[in-house]
PDB file of C-alpha atoms in Angstrom:
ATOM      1  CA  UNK A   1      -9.197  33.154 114.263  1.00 38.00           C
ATOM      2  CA  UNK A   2      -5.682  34.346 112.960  1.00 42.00           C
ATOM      3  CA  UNK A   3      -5.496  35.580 109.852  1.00 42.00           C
ATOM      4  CA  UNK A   4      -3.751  33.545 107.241  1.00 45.00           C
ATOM      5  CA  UNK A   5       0.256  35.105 105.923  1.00 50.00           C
ATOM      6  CA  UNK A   6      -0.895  35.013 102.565  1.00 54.00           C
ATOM      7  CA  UNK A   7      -3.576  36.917 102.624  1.00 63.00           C
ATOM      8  CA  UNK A   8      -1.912  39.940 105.109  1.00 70.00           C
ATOM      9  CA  UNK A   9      -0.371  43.075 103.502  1.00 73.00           C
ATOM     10  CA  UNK A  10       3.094  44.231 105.376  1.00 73.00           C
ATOM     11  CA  UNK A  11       3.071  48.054 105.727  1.00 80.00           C
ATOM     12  CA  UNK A  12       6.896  49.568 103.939  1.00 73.00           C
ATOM     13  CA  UNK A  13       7.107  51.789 106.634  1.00 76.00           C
ATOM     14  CA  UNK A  14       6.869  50.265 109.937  1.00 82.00           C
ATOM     15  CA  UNK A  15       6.892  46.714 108.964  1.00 74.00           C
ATOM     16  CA  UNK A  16       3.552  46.183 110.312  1.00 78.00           C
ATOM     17  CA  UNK A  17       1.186  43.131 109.604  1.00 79.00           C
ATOM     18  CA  UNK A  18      -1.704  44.560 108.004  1.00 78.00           C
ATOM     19  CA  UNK A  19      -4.889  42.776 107.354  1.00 78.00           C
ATOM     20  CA  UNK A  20      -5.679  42.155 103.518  1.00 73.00           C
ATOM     21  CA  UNK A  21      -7.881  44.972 101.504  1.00 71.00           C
ATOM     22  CA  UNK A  22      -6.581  47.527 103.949  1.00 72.00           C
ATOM     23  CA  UNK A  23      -5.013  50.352 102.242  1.00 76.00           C
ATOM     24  CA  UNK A  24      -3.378  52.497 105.013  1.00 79.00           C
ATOM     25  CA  UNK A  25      -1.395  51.016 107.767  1.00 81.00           C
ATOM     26  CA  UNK A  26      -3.764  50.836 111.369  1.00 74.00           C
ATOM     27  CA  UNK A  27      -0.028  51.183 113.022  1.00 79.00           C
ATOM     28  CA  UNK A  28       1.477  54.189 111.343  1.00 82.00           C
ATOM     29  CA  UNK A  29      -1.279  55.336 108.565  1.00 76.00           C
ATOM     30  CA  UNK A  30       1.036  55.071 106.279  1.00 77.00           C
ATOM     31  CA  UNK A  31      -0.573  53.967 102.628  1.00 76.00           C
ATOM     32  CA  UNK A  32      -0.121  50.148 101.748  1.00 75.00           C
ATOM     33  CA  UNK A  33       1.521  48.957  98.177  1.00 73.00           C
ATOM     34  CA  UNK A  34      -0.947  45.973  97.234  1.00 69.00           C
ATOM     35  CA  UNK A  35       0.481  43.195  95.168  1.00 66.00           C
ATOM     36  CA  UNK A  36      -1.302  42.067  92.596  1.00 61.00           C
ATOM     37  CA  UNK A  37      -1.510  38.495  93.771  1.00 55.00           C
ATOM     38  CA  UNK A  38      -3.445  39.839  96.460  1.00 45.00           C
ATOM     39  CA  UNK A  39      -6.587  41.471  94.603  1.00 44.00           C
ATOM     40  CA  UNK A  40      -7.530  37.860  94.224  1.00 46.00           C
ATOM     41  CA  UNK A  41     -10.402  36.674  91.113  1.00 46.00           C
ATOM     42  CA  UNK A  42     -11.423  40.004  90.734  1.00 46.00           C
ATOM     43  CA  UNK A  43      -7.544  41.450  89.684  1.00 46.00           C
ATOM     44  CA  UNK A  44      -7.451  38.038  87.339  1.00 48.00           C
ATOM     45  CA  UNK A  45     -10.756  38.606  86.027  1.00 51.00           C
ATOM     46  CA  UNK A  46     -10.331  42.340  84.941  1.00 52.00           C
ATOM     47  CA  UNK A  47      -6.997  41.228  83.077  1.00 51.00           C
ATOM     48  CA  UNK A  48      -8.884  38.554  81.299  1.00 48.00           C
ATOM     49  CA  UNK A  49     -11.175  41.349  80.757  1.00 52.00           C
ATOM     50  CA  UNK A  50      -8.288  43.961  79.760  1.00 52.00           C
ATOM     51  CA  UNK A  51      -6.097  41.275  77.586  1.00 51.00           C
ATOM     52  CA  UNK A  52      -8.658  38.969  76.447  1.00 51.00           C
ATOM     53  CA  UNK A  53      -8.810  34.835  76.469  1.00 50.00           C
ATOM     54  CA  UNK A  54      -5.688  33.268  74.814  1.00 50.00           C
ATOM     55  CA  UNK A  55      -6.340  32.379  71.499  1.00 53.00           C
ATOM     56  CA  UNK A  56      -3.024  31.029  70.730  1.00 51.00           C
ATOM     57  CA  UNK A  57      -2.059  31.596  67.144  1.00 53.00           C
ATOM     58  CA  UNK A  58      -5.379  32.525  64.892  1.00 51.00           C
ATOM     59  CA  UNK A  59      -3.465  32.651  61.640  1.00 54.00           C
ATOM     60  CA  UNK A  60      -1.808  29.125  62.050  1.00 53.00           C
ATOM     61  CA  UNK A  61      -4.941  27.307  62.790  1.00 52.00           C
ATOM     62  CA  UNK A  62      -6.857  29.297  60.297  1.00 54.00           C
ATOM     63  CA  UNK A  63      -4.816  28.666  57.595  1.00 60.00           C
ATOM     64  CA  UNK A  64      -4.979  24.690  57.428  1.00 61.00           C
ATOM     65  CA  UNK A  65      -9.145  25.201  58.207  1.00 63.00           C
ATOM     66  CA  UNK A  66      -9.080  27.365  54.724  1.00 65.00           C
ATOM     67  CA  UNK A  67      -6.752  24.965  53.098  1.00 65.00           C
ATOM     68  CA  UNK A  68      -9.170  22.082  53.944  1.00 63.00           C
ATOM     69  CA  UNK A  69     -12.040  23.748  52.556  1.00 65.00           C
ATOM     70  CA  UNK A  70     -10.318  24.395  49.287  1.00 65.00           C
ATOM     71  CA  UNK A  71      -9.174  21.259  48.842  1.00 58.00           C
ATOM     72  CA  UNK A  72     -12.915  19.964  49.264  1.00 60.00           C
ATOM     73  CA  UNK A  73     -14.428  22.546  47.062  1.00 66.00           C
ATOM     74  CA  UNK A  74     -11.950  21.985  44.240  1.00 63.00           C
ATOM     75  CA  UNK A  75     -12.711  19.152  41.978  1.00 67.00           C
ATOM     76  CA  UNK A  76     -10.517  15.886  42.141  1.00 67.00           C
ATOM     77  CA  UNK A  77      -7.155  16.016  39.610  1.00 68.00           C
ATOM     78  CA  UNK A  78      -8.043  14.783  36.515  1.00 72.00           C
ATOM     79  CA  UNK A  79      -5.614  11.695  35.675  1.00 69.00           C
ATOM     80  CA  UNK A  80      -3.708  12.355  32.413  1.00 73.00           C
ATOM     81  CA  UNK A  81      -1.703   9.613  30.759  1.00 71.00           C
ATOM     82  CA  UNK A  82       1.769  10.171  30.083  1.00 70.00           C
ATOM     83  CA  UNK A  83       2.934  10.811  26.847  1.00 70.00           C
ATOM     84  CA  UNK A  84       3.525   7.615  24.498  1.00 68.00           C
ATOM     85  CA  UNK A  85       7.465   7.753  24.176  1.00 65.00           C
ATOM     86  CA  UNK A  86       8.082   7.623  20.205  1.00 68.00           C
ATOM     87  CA  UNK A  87      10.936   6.340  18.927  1.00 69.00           C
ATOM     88  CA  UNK A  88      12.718   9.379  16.710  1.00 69.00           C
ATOM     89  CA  UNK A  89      13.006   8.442  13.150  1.00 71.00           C
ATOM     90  CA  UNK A  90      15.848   6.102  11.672  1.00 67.00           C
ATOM     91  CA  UNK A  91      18.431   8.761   9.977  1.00 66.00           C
ATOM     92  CA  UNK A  92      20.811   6.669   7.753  1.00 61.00           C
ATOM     93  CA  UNK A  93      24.037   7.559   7.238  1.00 67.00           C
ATOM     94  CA  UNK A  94      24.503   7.593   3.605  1.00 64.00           C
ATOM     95  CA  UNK A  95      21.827   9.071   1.129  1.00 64.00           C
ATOM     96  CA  UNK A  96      20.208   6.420  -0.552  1.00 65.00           C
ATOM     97  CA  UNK A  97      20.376   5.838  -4.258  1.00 65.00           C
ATOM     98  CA  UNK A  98      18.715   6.954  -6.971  1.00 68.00           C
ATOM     99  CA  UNK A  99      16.023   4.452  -8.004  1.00 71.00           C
ATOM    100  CA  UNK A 100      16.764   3.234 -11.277  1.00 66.00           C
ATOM    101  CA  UNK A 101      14.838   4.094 -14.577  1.00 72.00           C
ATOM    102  CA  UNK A 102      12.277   1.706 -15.663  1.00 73.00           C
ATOM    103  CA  UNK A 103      13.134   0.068 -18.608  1.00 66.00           C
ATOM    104  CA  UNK A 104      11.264   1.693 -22.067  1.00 71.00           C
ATOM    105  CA  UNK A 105      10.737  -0.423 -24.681  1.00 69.00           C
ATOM    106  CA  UNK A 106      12.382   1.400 -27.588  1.00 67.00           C
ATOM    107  CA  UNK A 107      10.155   2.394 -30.553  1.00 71.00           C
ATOM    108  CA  UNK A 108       9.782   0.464 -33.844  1.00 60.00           C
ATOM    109  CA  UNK A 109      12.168   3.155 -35.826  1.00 65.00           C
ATOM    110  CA  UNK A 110      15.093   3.207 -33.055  1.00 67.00           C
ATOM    111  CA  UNK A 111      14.730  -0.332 -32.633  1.00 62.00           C
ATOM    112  CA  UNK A 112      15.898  -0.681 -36.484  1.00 63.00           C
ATOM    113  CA  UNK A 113      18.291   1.515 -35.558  1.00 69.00           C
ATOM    114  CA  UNK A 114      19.640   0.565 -32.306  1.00 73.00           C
ATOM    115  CA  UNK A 115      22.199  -3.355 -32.452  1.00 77.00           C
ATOM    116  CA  UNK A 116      20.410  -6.006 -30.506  1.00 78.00           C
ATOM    117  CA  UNK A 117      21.202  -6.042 -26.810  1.00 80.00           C
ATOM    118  CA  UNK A 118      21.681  -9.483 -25.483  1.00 82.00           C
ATOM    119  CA  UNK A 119      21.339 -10.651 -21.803  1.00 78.00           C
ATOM    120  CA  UNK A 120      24.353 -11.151 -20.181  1.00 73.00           C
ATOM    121  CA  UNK A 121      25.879 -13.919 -22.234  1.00 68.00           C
ATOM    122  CA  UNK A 122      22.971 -15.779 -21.530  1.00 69.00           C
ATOM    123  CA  UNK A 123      20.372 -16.974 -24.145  1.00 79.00           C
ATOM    124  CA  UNK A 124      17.783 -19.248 -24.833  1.00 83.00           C
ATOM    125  CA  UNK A 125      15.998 -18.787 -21.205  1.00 86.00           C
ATOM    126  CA  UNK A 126      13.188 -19.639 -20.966  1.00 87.00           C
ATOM    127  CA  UNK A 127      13.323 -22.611 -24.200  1.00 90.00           C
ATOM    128  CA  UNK A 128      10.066 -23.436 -22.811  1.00 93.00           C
ATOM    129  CA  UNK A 129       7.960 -20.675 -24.329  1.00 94.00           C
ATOM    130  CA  UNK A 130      10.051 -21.118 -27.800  1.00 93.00           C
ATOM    131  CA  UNK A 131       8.319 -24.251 -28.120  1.00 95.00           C
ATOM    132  CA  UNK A 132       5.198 -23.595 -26.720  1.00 95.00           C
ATOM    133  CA  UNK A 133       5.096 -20.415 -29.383  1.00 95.00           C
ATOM    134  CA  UNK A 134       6.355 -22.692 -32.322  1.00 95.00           C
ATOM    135  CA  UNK A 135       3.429 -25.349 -31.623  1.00 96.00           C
ATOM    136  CA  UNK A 136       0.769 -22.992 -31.152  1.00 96.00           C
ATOM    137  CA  UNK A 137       1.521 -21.500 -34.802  1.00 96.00           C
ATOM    138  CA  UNK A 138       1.866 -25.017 -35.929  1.00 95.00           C
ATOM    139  CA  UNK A 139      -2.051 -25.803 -34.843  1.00 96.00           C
ATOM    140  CA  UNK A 140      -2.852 -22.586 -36.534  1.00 95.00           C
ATOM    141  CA  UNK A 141      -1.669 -23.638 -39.978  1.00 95.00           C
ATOM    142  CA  UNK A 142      -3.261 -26.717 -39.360  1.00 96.00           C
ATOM    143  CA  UNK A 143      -6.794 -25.097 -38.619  1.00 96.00           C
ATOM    144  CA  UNK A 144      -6.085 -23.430 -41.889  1.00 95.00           C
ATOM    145  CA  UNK A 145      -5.748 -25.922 -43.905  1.00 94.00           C
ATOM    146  CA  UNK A 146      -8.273 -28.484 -42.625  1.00 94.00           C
ATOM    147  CA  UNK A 147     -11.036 -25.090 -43.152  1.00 93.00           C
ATOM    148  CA  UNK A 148      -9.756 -24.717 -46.659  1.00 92.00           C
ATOM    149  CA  UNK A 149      -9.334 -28.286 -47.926  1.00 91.00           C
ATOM    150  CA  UNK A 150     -11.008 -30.796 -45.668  1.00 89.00           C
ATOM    151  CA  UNK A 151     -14.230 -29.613 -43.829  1.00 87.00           C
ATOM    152  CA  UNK A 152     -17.193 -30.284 -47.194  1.00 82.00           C
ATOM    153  CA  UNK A 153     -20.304 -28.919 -47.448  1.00 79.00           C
ATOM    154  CA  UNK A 154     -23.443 -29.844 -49.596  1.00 68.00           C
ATOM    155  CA  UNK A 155     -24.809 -33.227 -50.679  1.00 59.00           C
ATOM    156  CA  UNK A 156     -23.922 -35.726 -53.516  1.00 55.00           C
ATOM    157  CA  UNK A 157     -22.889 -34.350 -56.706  1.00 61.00           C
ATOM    158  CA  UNK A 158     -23.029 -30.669 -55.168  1.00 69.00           C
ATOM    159  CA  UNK A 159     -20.337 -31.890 -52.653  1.00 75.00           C
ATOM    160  CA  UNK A 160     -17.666 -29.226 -52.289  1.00 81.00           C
ATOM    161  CA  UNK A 161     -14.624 -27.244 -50.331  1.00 86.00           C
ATOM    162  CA  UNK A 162     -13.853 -23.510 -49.408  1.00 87.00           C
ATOM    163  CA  UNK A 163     -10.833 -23.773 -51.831  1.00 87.00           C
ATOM    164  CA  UNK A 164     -12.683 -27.003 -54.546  1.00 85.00           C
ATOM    165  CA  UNK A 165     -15.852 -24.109 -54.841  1.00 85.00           C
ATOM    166  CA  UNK A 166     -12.746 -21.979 -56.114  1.00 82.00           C
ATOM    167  CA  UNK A 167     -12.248 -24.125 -58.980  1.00 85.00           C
ATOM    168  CA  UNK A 168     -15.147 -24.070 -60.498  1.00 82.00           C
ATOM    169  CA  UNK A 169     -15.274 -21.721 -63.684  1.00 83.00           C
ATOM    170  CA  UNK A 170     -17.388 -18.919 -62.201  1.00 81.00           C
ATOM    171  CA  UNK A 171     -16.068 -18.892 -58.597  1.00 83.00           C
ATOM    172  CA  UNK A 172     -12.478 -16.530 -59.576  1.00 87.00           C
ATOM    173  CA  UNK A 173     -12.968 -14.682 -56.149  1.00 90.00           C
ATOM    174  CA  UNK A 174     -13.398 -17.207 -53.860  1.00 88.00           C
ATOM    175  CA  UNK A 175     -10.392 -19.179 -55.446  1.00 90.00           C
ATOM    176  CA  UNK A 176      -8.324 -15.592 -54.818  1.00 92.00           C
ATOM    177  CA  UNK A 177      -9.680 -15.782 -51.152  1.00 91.00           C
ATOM    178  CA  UNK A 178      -8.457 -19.205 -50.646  1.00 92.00           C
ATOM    179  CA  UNK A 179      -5.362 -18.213 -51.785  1.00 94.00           C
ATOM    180  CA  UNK A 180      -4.881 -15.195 -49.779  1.00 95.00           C
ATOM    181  CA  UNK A 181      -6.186 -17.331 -46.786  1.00 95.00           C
ATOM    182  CA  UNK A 182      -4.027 -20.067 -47.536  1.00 94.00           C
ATOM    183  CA  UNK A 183      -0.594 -17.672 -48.285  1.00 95.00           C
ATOM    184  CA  UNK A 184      -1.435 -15.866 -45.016  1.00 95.00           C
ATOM    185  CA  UNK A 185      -1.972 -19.370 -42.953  1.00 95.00           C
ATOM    186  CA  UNK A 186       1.837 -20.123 -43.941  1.00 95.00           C
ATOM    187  CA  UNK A 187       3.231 -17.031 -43.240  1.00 95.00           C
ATOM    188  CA  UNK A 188       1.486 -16.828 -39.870  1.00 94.00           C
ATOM    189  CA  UNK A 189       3.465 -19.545 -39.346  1.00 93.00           C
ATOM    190  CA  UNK A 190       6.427 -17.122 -39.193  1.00 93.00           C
ATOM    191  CA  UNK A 191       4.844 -14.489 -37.832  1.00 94.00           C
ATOM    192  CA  UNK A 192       2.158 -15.879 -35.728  1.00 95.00           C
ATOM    193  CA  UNK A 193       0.639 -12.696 -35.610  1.00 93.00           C
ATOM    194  CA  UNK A 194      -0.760 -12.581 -39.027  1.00 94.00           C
ATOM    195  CA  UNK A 195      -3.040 -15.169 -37.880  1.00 95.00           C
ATOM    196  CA  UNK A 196      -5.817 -12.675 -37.140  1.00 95.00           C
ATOM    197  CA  UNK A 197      -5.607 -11.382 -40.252  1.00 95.00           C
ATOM    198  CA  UNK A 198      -5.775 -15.556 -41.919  1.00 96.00           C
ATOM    199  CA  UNK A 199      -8.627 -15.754 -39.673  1.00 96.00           C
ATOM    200  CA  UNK A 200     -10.542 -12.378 -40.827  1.00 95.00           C
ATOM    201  CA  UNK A 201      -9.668 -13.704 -44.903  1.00 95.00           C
ATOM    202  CA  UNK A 202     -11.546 -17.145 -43.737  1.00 95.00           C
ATOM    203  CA  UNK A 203     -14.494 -15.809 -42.629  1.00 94.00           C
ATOM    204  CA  UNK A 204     -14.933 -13.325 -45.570  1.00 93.00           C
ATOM    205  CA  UNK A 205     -14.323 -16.379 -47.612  1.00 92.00           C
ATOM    206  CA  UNK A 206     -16.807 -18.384 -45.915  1.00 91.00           C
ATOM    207  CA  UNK A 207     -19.638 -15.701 -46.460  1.00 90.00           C
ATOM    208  CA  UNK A 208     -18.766 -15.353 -50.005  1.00 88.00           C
ATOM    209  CA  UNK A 209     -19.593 -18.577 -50.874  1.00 86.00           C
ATOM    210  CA  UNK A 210     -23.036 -18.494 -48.945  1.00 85.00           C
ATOM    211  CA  UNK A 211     -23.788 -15.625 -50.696  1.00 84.00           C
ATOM    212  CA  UNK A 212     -23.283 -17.459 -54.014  1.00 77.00           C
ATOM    213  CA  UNK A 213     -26.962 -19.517 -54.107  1.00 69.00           C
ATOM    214  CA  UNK A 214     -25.426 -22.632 -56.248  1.00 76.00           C
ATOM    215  CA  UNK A 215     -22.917 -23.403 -53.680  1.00 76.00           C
ATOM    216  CA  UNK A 216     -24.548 -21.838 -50.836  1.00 73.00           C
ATOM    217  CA  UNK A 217     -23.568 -22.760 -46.637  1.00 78.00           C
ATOM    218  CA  UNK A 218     -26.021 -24.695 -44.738  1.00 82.00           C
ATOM    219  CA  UNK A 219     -25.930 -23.108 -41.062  1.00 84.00           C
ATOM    220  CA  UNK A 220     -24.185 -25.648 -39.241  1.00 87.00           C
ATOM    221  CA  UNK A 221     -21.327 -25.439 -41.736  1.00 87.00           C
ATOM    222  CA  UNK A 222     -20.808 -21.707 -41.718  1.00 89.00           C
ATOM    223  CA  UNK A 223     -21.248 -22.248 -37.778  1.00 91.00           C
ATOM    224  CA  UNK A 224     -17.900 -24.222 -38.081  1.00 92.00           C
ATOM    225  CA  UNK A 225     -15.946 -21.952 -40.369  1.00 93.00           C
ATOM    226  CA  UNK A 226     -16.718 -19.008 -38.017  1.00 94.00           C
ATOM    227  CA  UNK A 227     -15.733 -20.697 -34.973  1.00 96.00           C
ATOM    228  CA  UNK A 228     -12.302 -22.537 -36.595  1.00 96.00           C
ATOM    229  CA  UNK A 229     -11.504 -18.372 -37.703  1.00 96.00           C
ATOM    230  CA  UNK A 230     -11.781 -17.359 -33.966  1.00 96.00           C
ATOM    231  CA  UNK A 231      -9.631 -20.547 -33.123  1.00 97.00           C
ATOM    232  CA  UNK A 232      -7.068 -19.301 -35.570  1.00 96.00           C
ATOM    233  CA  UNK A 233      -7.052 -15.894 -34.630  1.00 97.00           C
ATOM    234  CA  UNK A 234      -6.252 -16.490 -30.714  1.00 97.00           C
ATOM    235  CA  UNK A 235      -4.345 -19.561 -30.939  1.00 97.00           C
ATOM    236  CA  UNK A 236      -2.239 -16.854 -33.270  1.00 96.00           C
ATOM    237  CA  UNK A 237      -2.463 -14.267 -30.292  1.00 96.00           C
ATOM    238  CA  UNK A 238      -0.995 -16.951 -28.020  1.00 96.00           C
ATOM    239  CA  UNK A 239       1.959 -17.825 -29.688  1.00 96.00           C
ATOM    240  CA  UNK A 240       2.707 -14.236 -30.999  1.00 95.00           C
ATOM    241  CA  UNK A 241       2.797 -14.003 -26.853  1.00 94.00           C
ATOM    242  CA  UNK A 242       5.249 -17.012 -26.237  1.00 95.00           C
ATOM    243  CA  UNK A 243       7.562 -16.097 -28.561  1.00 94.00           C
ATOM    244  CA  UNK A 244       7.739 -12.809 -27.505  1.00 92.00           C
ATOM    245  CA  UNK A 245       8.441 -14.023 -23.689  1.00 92.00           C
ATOM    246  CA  UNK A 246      11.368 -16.260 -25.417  1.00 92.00           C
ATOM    247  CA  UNK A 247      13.036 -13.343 -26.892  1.00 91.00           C
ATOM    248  CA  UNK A 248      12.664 -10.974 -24.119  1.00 88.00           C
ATOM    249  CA  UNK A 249      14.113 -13.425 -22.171  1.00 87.00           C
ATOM    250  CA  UNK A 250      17.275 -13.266 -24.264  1.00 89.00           C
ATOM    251  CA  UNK A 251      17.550 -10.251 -26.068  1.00 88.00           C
ATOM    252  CA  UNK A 252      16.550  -6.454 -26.724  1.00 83.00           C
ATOM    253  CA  UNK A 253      15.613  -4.078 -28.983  1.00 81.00           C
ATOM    254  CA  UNK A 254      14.695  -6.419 -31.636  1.00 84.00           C
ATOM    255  CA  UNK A 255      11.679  -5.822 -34.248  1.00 83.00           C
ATOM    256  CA  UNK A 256       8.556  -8.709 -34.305  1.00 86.00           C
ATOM    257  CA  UNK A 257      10.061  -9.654 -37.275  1.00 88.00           C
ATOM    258  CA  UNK A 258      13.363 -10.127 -36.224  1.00 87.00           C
ATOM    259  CA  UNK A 259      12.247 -12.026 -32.966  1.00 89.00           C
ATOM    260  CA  UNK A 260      10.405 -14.465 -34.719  1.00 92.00           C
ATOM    261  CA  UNK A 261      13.031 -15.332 -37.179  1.00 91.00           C
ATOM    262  CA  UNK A 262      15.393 -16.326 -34.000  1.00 89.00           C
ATOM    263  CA  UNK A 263      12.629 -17.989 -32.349  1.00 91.00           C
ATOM    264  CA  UNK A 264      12.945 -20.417 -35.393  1.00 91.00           C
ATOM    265  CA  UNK A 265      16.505 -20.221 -35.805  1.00 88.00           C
ATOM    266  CA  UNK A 266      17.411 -20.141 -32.235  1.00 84.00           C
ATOM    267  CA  UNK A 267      19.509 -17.160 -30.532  1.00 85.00           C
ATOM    268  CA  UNK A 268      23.282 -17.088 -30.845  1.00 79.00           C
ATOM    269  CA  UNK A 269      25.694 -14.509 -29.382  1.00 76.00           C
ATOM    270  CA  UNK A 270      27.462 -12.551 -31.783  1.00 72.00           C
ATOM    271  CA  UNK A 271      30.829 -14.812 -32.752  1.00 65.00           C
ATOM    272  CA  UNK A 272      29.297 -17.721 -30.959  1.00 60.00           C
ATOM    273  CA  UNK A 273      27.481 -20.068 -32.280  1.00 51.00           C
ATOM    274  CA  UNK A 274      27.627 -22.746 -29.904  1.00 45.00           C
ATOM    275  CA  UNK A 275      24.839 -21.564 -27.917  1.00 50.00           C
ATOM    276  CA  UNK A 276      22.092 -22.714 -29.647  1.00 51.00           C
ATOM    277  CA  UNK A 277      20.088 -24.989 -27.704  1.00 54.00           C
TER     278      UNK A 277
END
């Protein structure tokens, strides 16, 4: 059987065809240079041996392997909402102006000092609560007078008023009650005002004469007198009120006094008197 080319070892010196895994030359004894292709599985397998497997790149495929584990170890990102966008604060271009003062009633001494102030050549706004104030001292008077001279009390002969139990010889207080009641009535229809004190005067008249036993109060009539005092005194309140919104209306710095006098007279600018309603 020939031997096969590639497995035959050619000798340098003599050119000779050697058979393979000889080592010296059978023609001239010279020794035989092996190639390394020729030592066959056992030359590859002791340079697998020598060099090792190839691995190819450790670090490379290491790396992502490592990166992977992290990445499942780690807990998942926590979402976080963006910041709400707020809108930076208006800046205006000018400073702003001062607020102005509130307005201070003036006391009762400057105010007798101080000219009126009137409103902008305007007055008698507000007419309304002139007449509303003017009525409501009107009733008053009127409560006063029916109290004093037209609401009786007792039976038969022994049939008497607040201001008839006055005339009697021995009743000189309770006619200087009625009096006072009856002066104070009238002027409260000035100064509506005074009507608490005409209502005060009526019922300390009214309990004078019940304490008197001859002309003494039977309960539903000092009932009455009470009740027409209280009617006195706030319809005075009211009206004190009302006239006080009418002149406010108009003018400033003015005394009670003064205000109620051009509630009656009406409110005229100074050098013109064609402005009163």
């Amino acid at each position: 059987m020939p031997i096969a080319e590639d497995n035959m070892t050619f000798c340098g010196q003599c050119g000779a065809n050697n058979p393979a895994g000889h080592r010296f030359c059978y023609n001239c004894g010279a020794g035989l240079v092996i190639p390394p292709q020729s030592t066959g599985l056992a030359a590859g397998s002791e340079e697998v041996e020598r060099i090792g497997a190839y691995q190819g790149d450790i670090n490379a495929t290491a790396q992502p392997q490592q990166e992977q584990q992290q990445a499942f170890q780690q807990p998942p990102p926590v979402y976080q909402q963006p910041p709400y966008y707020q809108q930076p604060p208006y800046q205006q271009p000018y400073p702003p102006y001062p607020p102005y003062p509130p307005y201070q009633r003036p006391s009762y001494r400057t105010r007798m000092q101080i000219p009126p102030e009137y409103k902008d050549g305007a007055p008698n706004n507000n007419v309304k609560f002139r007449w509303i104030g003017l009525a409501l001292s009107g009733i008053s008077l009127v409560l006063t007078m029916v109290a004093l001279f037209a609401i009786s009390f007792g039976t038969g002969a022994n049939n008497f008023t607040l201001f008839g139990v006055g005339m009697e010889p021995d009743a000189t207080i309770i006619l200087a009650f009625s009096i006072i009641t009856l002066v104070l009535g009238i002027v409260s229809l000035f100064v509506p005002v005074l009507s608490v004190v005409t209502g005060l005067v009526l019922i300390g008249t009214a309990l004078m004469v019940n304490s008197n036993t001859e002309y003494a109060l039977n309960t539903e009539s000092l009932v009455l007198y009470i009740v027409i005092a209280i009617a006195i005194m706030i319809i005075g309140i009211m009206a004190s009120k009302f006239i006080g919104q009418y002149v406010g209306a108009n003018v400033r710095n003015v005394t009670m006094f003064k205000g109620n006098l051009m509630a009656w007279l009406g409110i005229r600018l100074p050098g013109n008197e064609t402005n009163t309603p």
